[in-house]
Amino acid sequence: VRESVKPGNAAAVYIVPDNPNKIVSFFQIPITSTDRAVIQKEAGDKFTFPAELAGGFTFKDGSVQHEVIRDYNKEDFYKEAEETKKDVIIKELKVEPTFQLIAGTYSNSKGDVTVRIENFEKVKYSAAEAGPDDTVENVKVGGQEALYQLTNLKGENGSVVRVDKSIQFYKEDKKLMVFVSTSSPDIAKEDLLAIAEKLVK
């Protein structure tokens, strides 16, 4: 089913066997590319992905997801399955022309940094909650408020296996939430702040 959907498109799928609740699932295949021009074209004039971030991080790859327009009726799936006796019914769904989520990964000798952009144009309210072992700190980026967060990911025995670091800030003029993050132990808070300073403008 996944292989039948092209990158950038989405589909709703009804699988008849072992599905007593008649669940119709949907998914989309993101657009991915190692060519920055492909990702920048999708971002349009809402955000500029630079060839290089502060600290010498160069573009490695990116991905784009669009908001899915879920204009389907579940009954249509059930009817078609009954009439055709098929085990799998797939219907392609339309997606919004503007991106919902777009990200670029940048790399240097210290490791990788991801710049993730969420489109808040249609978002009225948003809330996020830090975990009990996370550390959240108010910082300034380009003179505006931002959050720096340390997220401890623990293994089965309770020991910390990875620490994710991120800075997030909101670009009011473009209605975008921007996240700059890394899981590399060699990339410091100061590195992320330097990157965010350039991106906030």
PDB file of C-alpha atoms in Angstrom:
ATOM      1  CA  VAL A   1       0.000   0.000   0.000  1.00  0.00           C
ATOM      2  CA  ARG A   2       2.768   2.424   0.948  1.00  0.00           C
ATOM      3  CA  GLU A   3       4.613   1.769  -2.295  1.00  0.00           C
ATOM      4  CA  SER A   4       1.511   2.756  -4.259  1.00  0.00           C
ATOM      5  CA  VAL A   5       1.508   6.286  -2.807  1.00  0.00           C
ATOM      6  CA  LYS A   6       3.861   8.856  -4.335  1.00  0.00           C
ATOM      7  CA  PRO A   7       5.977  11.217  -2.193  1.00  0.00           C
ATOM      8  CA  GLY A   8       3.968  14.292  -1.224  1.00  0.00           C
ATOM      9  CA  ASN A   9       0.666  12.453  -1.535  1.00  0.00           C
ATOM     10  CA  ALA A  10      -1.621  10.806   1.013  1.00  0.00           C
ATOM     11  CA  ALA A  11      -4.112   7.941   1.091  1.00  0.00           C
ATOM     12  CA  ALA A  12      -6.874   6.481   3.208  1.00  0.00           C
ATOM     13  CA  VAL A  13      -6.814   2.699   3.509  1.00  0.00           C
ATOM     14  CA  TYR A  14      -9.408   0.167   4.613  1.00  0.00           C
ATOM     15  CA  ILE A  15      -8.038  -3.332   5.213  1.00  0.00           C
ATOM     16  CA  VAL A  16     -10.877  -5.839   5.575  1.00  0.00           C
ATOM     17  CA  PRO A  17      -9.220  -8.907   7.243  1.00  0.00           C
ATOM     18  CA  ASP A  18      -8.562  -8.786  10.996  1.00  0.00           C
ATOM     19  CA  ASN A  19     -10.312  -5.408  11.278  1.00  0.00           C
ATOM     20  CA  PRO A  20     -13.479  -6.012  13.358  1.00  0.00           C
ATOM     21  CA  ASN A  21     -13.908  -2.304  14.166  1.00  0.00           C
ATOM     22  CA  LYS A  22     -13.705  -1.400  10.461  1.00  0.00           C
ATOM     23  CA  ILE A  23     -10.956   1.168  11.043  1.00  0.00           C
ATOM     24  CA  VAL A  24      -9.969   3.291   8.052  1.00  0.00           C
ATOM     25  CA  SER A  25      -6.378   4.462   8.479  1.00  0.00           C
ATOM     26  CA  PHE A  26      -4.642   7.175   6.552  1.00  0.00           C
ATOM     27  CA  PHE A  27      -1.026   8.046   5.930  1.00  0.00           C
ATOM     28  CA  GLN A  28       1.110  10.194   3.721  1.00  0.00           C
ATOM     29  CA  ILE A  29       4.526   9.806   2.200  1.00  0.00           C
ATOM     30  CA  PRO A  30       6.674  12.892   2.833  1.00  0.00           C
ATOM     31  CA  ILE A  31       8.759  14.510   0.132  1.00  0.00           C
ATOM     32  CA  THR A  32      12.424  13.836   0.946  1.00  0.00           C
ATOM     33  CA  SER A  33      15.534  15.106  -0.799  1.00  0.00           C
ATOM     34  CA  THR A  34      19.248  15.717  -0.398  1.00  0.00           C
ATOM     35  CA  ASP A  35      18.845  18.704  -2.735  1.00  0.00           C
ATOM     36  CA  ARG A  36      18.265  21.859  -0.690  1.00  0.00           C
ATOM     37  CA  ALA A  37      16.550  23.524  -3.691  1.00  0.00           C
ATOM     38  CA  VAL A  38      13.741  20.908  -3.543  1.00  0.00           C
ATOM     39  CA  ILE A  39      13.095  21.631   0.154  1.00  0.00           C
ATOM     40  CA  GLN A  40      13.391  25.397  -0.350  1.00  0.00           C
ATOM     41  CA  LYS A  41      10.860  25.304  -3.182  1.00  0.00           C
ATOM     42  CA  GLU A  42       8.348  23.695  -0.807  1.00  0.00           C
ATOM     43  CA  ALA A  43       9.102  26.294   1.893  1.00  0.00           C
ATOM     44  CA  GLY A  44       8.520  29.136  -0.588  1.00  0.00           C
ATOM     45  CA  ASP A  45       8.866  32.602   0.894  1.00  0.00           C
ATOM     46  CA  LYS A  46       7.755  31.478   4.356  1.00  0.00           C
ATOM     47  CA  PHE A  47      11.208  30.296   5.432  1.00  0.00           C
ATOM     48  CA  THR A  48      14.740  30.273   4.018  1.00  0.00           C
ATOM     49  CA  PHE A  49      16.839  27.162   4.493  1.00  0.00           C
ATOM     50  CA  PRO A  50      20.461  28.376   4.277  1.00  0.00           C
ATOM     51  CA  ALA A  51      23.167  26.280   2.617  1.00  0.00           C
ATOM     52  CA  GLU A  52      25.116  26.530   5.873  1.00  0.00           C
ATOM     53  CA  LEU A  53      24.165  27.229   9.480  1.00  0.00           C
ATOM     54  CA  ALA A  54      26.233  29.161  12.022  1.00  0.00           C
ATOM     55  CA  GLY A  55      29.134  26.958  13.138  1.00  0.00           C
ATOM     56  CA  GLY A  56      29.757  25.435   9.707  1.00  0.00           C
ATOM     57  CA  PHE A  57      26.843  22.976   9.622  1.00  0.00           C
ATOM     58  CA  THR A  58      26.063  22.169   5.974  1.00  0.00           C
ATOM     59  CA  PHE A  59      22.762  20.943   4.523  1.00  0.00           C
ATOM     60  CA  LYS A  60      22.472  17.144   4.406  1.00  0.00           C
ATOM     61  CA  ASP A  61      18.822  16.314   3.645  1.00  0.00           C
ATOM     62  CA  GLY A  62      15.268  17.449   4.249  1.00  0.00           C
ATOM     63  CA  SER A  63      11.636  16.371   4.318  1.00  0.00           C
ATOM     64  CA  VAL A  64       8.246  18.001   3.751  1.00  0.00           C
ATOM     65  CA  GLN A  65       4.727  17.072   4.867  1.00  0.00           C
ATOM     66  CA  HIS A  66       1.494  18.764   3.800  1.00  0.00           C
ATOM     67  CA  GLU A  67      -1.772  18.871   5.696  1.00  0.00           C
ATOM     68  CA  VAL A  68      -4.061  16.076   4.518  1.00  0.00           C
ATOM     69  CA  ILE A  69      -7.599  16.977   3.445  1.00  0.00           C
ATOM     70  CA  ARG A  70      -9.656  14.169   4.997  1.00  0.00           C
ATOM     71  CA  ASP A  71     -12.753  14.510   2.822  1.00  0.00           C
ATOM     72  CA  TYR A  72     -13.790  10.865   2.700  1.00  0.00           C
ATOM     73  CA  ASN A  73     -16.748   8.849   3.926  1.00  0.00           C
ATOM     74  CA  LYS A  74     -15.995   5.553   5.673  1.00  0.00           C
ATOM     75  CA  GLU A  75     -19.229   4.077   4.346  1.00  0.00           C
ATOM     76  CA  ASP A  76     -17.860   4.374   0.793  1.00  0.00           C
ATOM     77  CA  PHE A  77     -14.986   2.069   1.769  1.00  0.00           C
ATOM     78  CA  TYR A  78     -17.295  -0.506   3.324  1.00  0.00           C
ATOM     79  CA  LYS A  79     -19.603  -0.453   0.307  1.00  0.00           C
ATOM     80  CA  GLU A  80     -16.762  -0.839  -2.198  1.00  0.00           C
ATOM     81  CA  ALA A  81     -15.213  -3.699  -0.212  1.00  0.00           C
ATOM     82  CA  GLU A  82     -18.545  -5.494  -0.135  1.00  0.00           C
ATOM     83  CA  GLU A  83     -19.245  -4.992  -3.838  1.00  0.00           C
ATOM     84  CA  THR A  84     -15.755  -5.844  -5.135  1.00  0.00           C
ATOM     85  CA  LYS A  85     -14.868  -8.490  -2.497  1.00  0.00           C
ATOM     86  CA  LYS A  86     -11.409  -6.872  -2.242  1.00  0.00           C
ATOM     87  CA  ASP A  87      -9.384  -7.152   0.978  1.00  0.00           C
ATOM     88  CA  VAL A  88      -7.802  -3.704   0.650  1.00  0.00           C
ATOM     89  CA  ILE A  89      -9.472  -0.470  -0.490  1.00  0.00           C
ATOM     90  CA  ILE A  90      -7.221   2.545  -1.135  1.00  0.00           C
ATOM     91  CA  LYS A  91      -8.387   6.086  -1.879  1.00  0.00           C
ATOM     92  CA  GLU A  92      -5.931   8.864  -2.634  1.00  0.00           C
ATOM     93  CA  LEU A  93      -6.460  11.997  -0.538  1.00  0.00           C
ATOM     94  CA  LYS A  94      -5.729  15.580  -1.490  1.00  0.00           C
ATOM     95  CA  VAL A  95      -3.189  17.621   0.453  1.00  0.00           C
ATOM     96  CA  GLU A  96      -3.018  21.352   1.122  1.00  0.00           C
ATOM     97  CA  PRO A  97      -0.612  23.227  -1.193  1.00  0.00           C
ATOM     98  CA  THR A  98       1.296  24.855   1.682  1.00  0.00           C
ATOM     99  CA  PHE A  99       3.466  22.734   3.954  1.00  0.00           C
ATOM    100  CA  GLN A 100       2.431  21.638   7.429  1.00  0.00           C
ATOM    101  CA  LEU A 101       5.856  20.441   8.578  1.00  0.00           C
ATOM    102  CA  ILE A 102       9.212  20.930   6.911  1.00  0.00           C
ATOM    103  CA  ALA A 103      12.658  19.977   8.204  1.00  0.00           C
ATOM    104  CA  GLY A 104      16.298  20.103   7.184  1.00  0.00           C
ATOM    105  CA  THR A 105      19.221  18.217   8.706  1.00  0.00           C
ATOM    106  CA  TYR A 106      22.634  19.882   8.780  1.00  0.00           C
ATOM    107  CA  SER A 107      25.944  18.266   9.636  1.00  0.00           C
ATOM    108  CA  ASN A 108      29.503  19.067  10.692  1.00  0.00           C
ATOM    109  CA  SER A 109      32.257  17.192  12.542  1.00  0.00           C
ATOM    110  CA  LYS A 110      30.389  17.535  15.872  1.00  0.00           C
ATOM    111  CA  GLY A 111      27.242  15.833  14.588  1.00  0.00           C
ATOM    112  CA  ASP A 112      23.811  16.678  13.171  1.00  0.00           C
ATOM    113  CA  VAL A 113      21.417  19.548  13.824  1.00  0.00           C
ATOM    114  CA  THR A 114      17.799  19.488  12.650  1.00  0.00           C
ATOM    115  CA  VAL A 115      15.859  22.639  11.798  1.00  0.00           C
ATOM    116  CA  ARG A 116      12.128  21.819  11.944  1.00  0.00           C
ATOM    117  CA  ILE A 117       9.419  24.277  10.931  1.00  0.00           C
ATOM    118  CA  GLU A 118       5.745  23.850  11.834  1.00  0.00           C
ATOM    119  CA  ASN A 119       3.190  25.957   9.968  1.00  0.00           C
ATOM    120  CA  PHE A 120       0.883  27.608  12.537  1.00  0.00           C
ATOM    121  CA  GLU A 121      -1.234  29.533   9.998  1.00  0.00           C
ATOM    122  CA  LYS A 122      -4.385  27.593  10.898  1.00  0.00           C
ATOM    123  CA  VAL A 123      -3.498  26.859  14.516  1.00  0.00           C
ATOM    124  CA  LYS A 124      -5.544  28.749  17.126  1.00  0.00           C
ATOM    125  CA  TYR A 125      -4.178  27.111  20.274  1.00  0.00           C
ATOM    126  CA  SER A 126      -1.141  24.981  21.014  1.00  0.00           C
ATOM    127  CA  ALA A 127       0.237  23.447  24.179  1.00  0.00           C
ATOM    128  CA  ALA A 128       3.245  21.312  25.000  1.00  0.00           C
ATOM    129  CA  GLU A 129       4.330  19.694  28.227  1.00  0.00           C
ATOM    130  CA  ALA A 130       7.836  18.861  29.350  1.00  0.00           C
ATOM    131  CA  GLY A 131       8.511  15.469  30.899  1.00  0.00           C
ATOM    132  CA  PRO A 132       9.350  15.093  34.610  1.00  0.00           C
ATOM    133  CA  ASP A 133      13.060  14.633  33.839  1.00  0.00           C
ATOM    134  CA  ASP A 134      13.263  17.429  31.264  1.00  0.00           C
ATOM    135  CA  THR A 135      14.843  20.814  31.849  1.00  0.00           C
ATOM    136  CA  VAL A 136      13.224  23.893  30.295  1.00  0.00           C
ATOM    137  CA  GLU A 137      14.844  27.316  30.332  1.00  0.00           C
ATOM    138  CA  ASN A 138      13.732  30.705  28.997  1.00  0.00           C
ATOM    139  CA  VAL A 139      16.337  32.177  26.643  1.00  0.00           C
ATOM    140  CA  LYS A 140      16.512  35.119  24.244  1.00  0.00           C
ATOM    141  CA  VAL A 141      17.005  34.671  20.510  1.00  0.00           C
ATOM    142  CA  GLY A 142      17.322  37.803  18.412  1.00  0.00           C
ATOM    143  CA  GLY A 143      15.819  39.796  21.266  1.00  0.00           C
ATOM    144  CA  GLN A 144      12.700  37.633  21.493  1.00  0.00           C
ATOM    145  CA  GLU A 145      11.648  34.947  23.923  1.00  0.00           C
ATOM    146  CA  ALA A 146      12.568  31.349  23.179  1.00  0.00           C
ATOM    147  CA  LEU A 147      12.733  28.045  25.052  1.00  0.00           C
ATOM    148  CA  TYR A 148      15.758  25.826  25.541  1.00  0.00           C
ATOM    149  CA  GLN A 149      14.867  22.248  26.474  1.00  0.00           C
ATOM    150  CA  LEU A 150      16.894  19.229  27.545  1.00  0.00           C
ATOM    151  CA  THR A 151      15.012  15.947  27.125  1.00  0.00           C
ATOM    152  CA  ASN A 152      16.426  12.842  28.807  1.00  0.00           C
ATOM    153  CA  LEU A 153      15.577   9.616  26.990  1.00  0.00           C
ATOM    154  CA  LYS A 154      15.926   6.637  29.305  1.00  0.00           C
ATOM    155  CA  GLY A 155      16.520   2.969  28.618  1.00  0.00           C
ATOM    156  CA  GLU A 156      14.711  -0.006  30.139  1.00  0.00           C
ATOM    157  CA  ASN A 157      16.866   0.076  33.289  1.00  0.00           C
ATOM    158  CA  GLY A 158      16.101   3.764  33.871  1.00  0.00           C
ATOM    159  CA  SER A 159      19.526   5.100  32.886  1.00  0.00           C
ATOM    160  CA  VAL A 160      19.756   8.011  30.438  1.00  0.00           C
ATOM    161  CA  VAL A 161      20.674   6.702  26.978  1.00  0.00           C
ATOM    162  CA  ARG A 162      20.376   9.987  25.084  1.00  0.00           C
ATOM    163  CA  VAL A 163      19.920  13.684  25.758  1.00  0.00           C
ATOM    164  CA  ASP A 164      18.096  15.743  23.157  1.00  0.00           C
ATOM    165  CA  LYS A 165      18.719  19.493  23.169  1.00  0.00           C
ATOM    166  CA  SER A 166      16.422  21.955  21.425  1.00  0.00           C
ATOM    167  CA  ILE A 167      15.611  25.623  21.085  1.00  0.00           C
ATOM    168  CA  GLN A 168      12.181  26.697  19.920  1.00  0.00           C
ATOM    169  CA  PHE A 169      10.881  30.126  18.980  1.00  0.00           C
ATOM    170  CA  TYR A 170       7.912  31.583  17.132  1.00  0.00           C
ATOM    171  CA  LYS A 171       8.138  33.744  14.013  1.00  0.00           C
ATOM    172  CA  GLU A 172       5.018  35.868  14.402  1.00  0.00           C
ATOM    173  CA  ASP A 173       5.210  37.511  10.956  1.00  0.00           C
ATOM    174  CA  LYS A 174       5.166  34.162   9.150  1.00  0.00           C
ATOM    175  CA  LYS A 175       3.149  32.168  11.732  1.00  0.00           C
ATOM    176  CA  LEU A 176       5.892  29.552  12.068  1.00  0.00           C
ATOM    177  CA  MET A 177       7.157  27.592  15.074  1.00  0.00           C
ATOM    178  CA  VAL A 178      10.869  26.900  14.625  1.00  0.00           C
ATOM    179  CA  PHE A 179      12.780  24.116  16.405  1.00  0.00           C
ATOM    180  CA  VAL A 180      16.567  23.750  16.305  1.00  0.00           C
ATOM    181  CA  SER A 181      17.560  20.420  17.842  1.00  0.00           C
ATOM    182  CA  THR A 182      20.333  17.873  18.229  1.00  0.00           C
ATOM    183  CA  SER A 183      21.060  14.631  20.042  1.00  0.00           C
ATOM    184  CA  SER A 184      24.833  14.962  19.598  1.00  0.00           C
ATOM    185  CA  PRO A 185      26.695  15.245  22.930  1.00  0.00           C
ATOM    186  CA  ASP A 186      29.368  17.404  21.260  1.00  0.00           C
ATOM    187  CA  ILE A 187      26.924  20.124  20.185  1.00  0.00           C
ATOM    188  CA  ALA A 188      26.361  22.592  23.013  1.00  0.00           C
ATOM    189  CA  LYS A 189      23.551  24.966  23.959  1.00  0.00           C
ATOM    190  CA  GLU A 190      25.709  27.833  22.666  1.00  0.00           C
ATOM    191  CA  ASP A 191      25.928  26.187  19.220  1.00  0.00           C
ATOM    192  CA  LEU A 192      22.138  25.956  19.016  1.00  0.00           C
ATOM    193  CA  LEU A 193      21.727  29.547  20.194  1.00  0.00           C
ATOM    194  CA  ALA A 194      24.128  30.781  17.516  1.00  0.00           C
ATOM    195  CA  ILE A 195      22.147  28.907  14.837  1.00  0.00           C
ATOM    196  CA  ALA A 196      18.799  30.181  16.150  1.00  0.00           C
ATOM    197  CA  GLU A 197      20.086  33.786  16.219  1.00  0.00           C
ATOM    198  CA  LYS A 198      20.626  33.656  12.450  1.00  0.00           C
ATOM    199  CA  LEU A 199      17.313  31.919  11.709  1.00  0.00           C
ATOM    200  CA  VAL A 200      15.113  34.249  13.750  1.00  0.00           C
ATOM    201  CA  LYS A 201      15.814  37.202  11.403  1.00  0.00           C
TER     202      LYS A 201
END
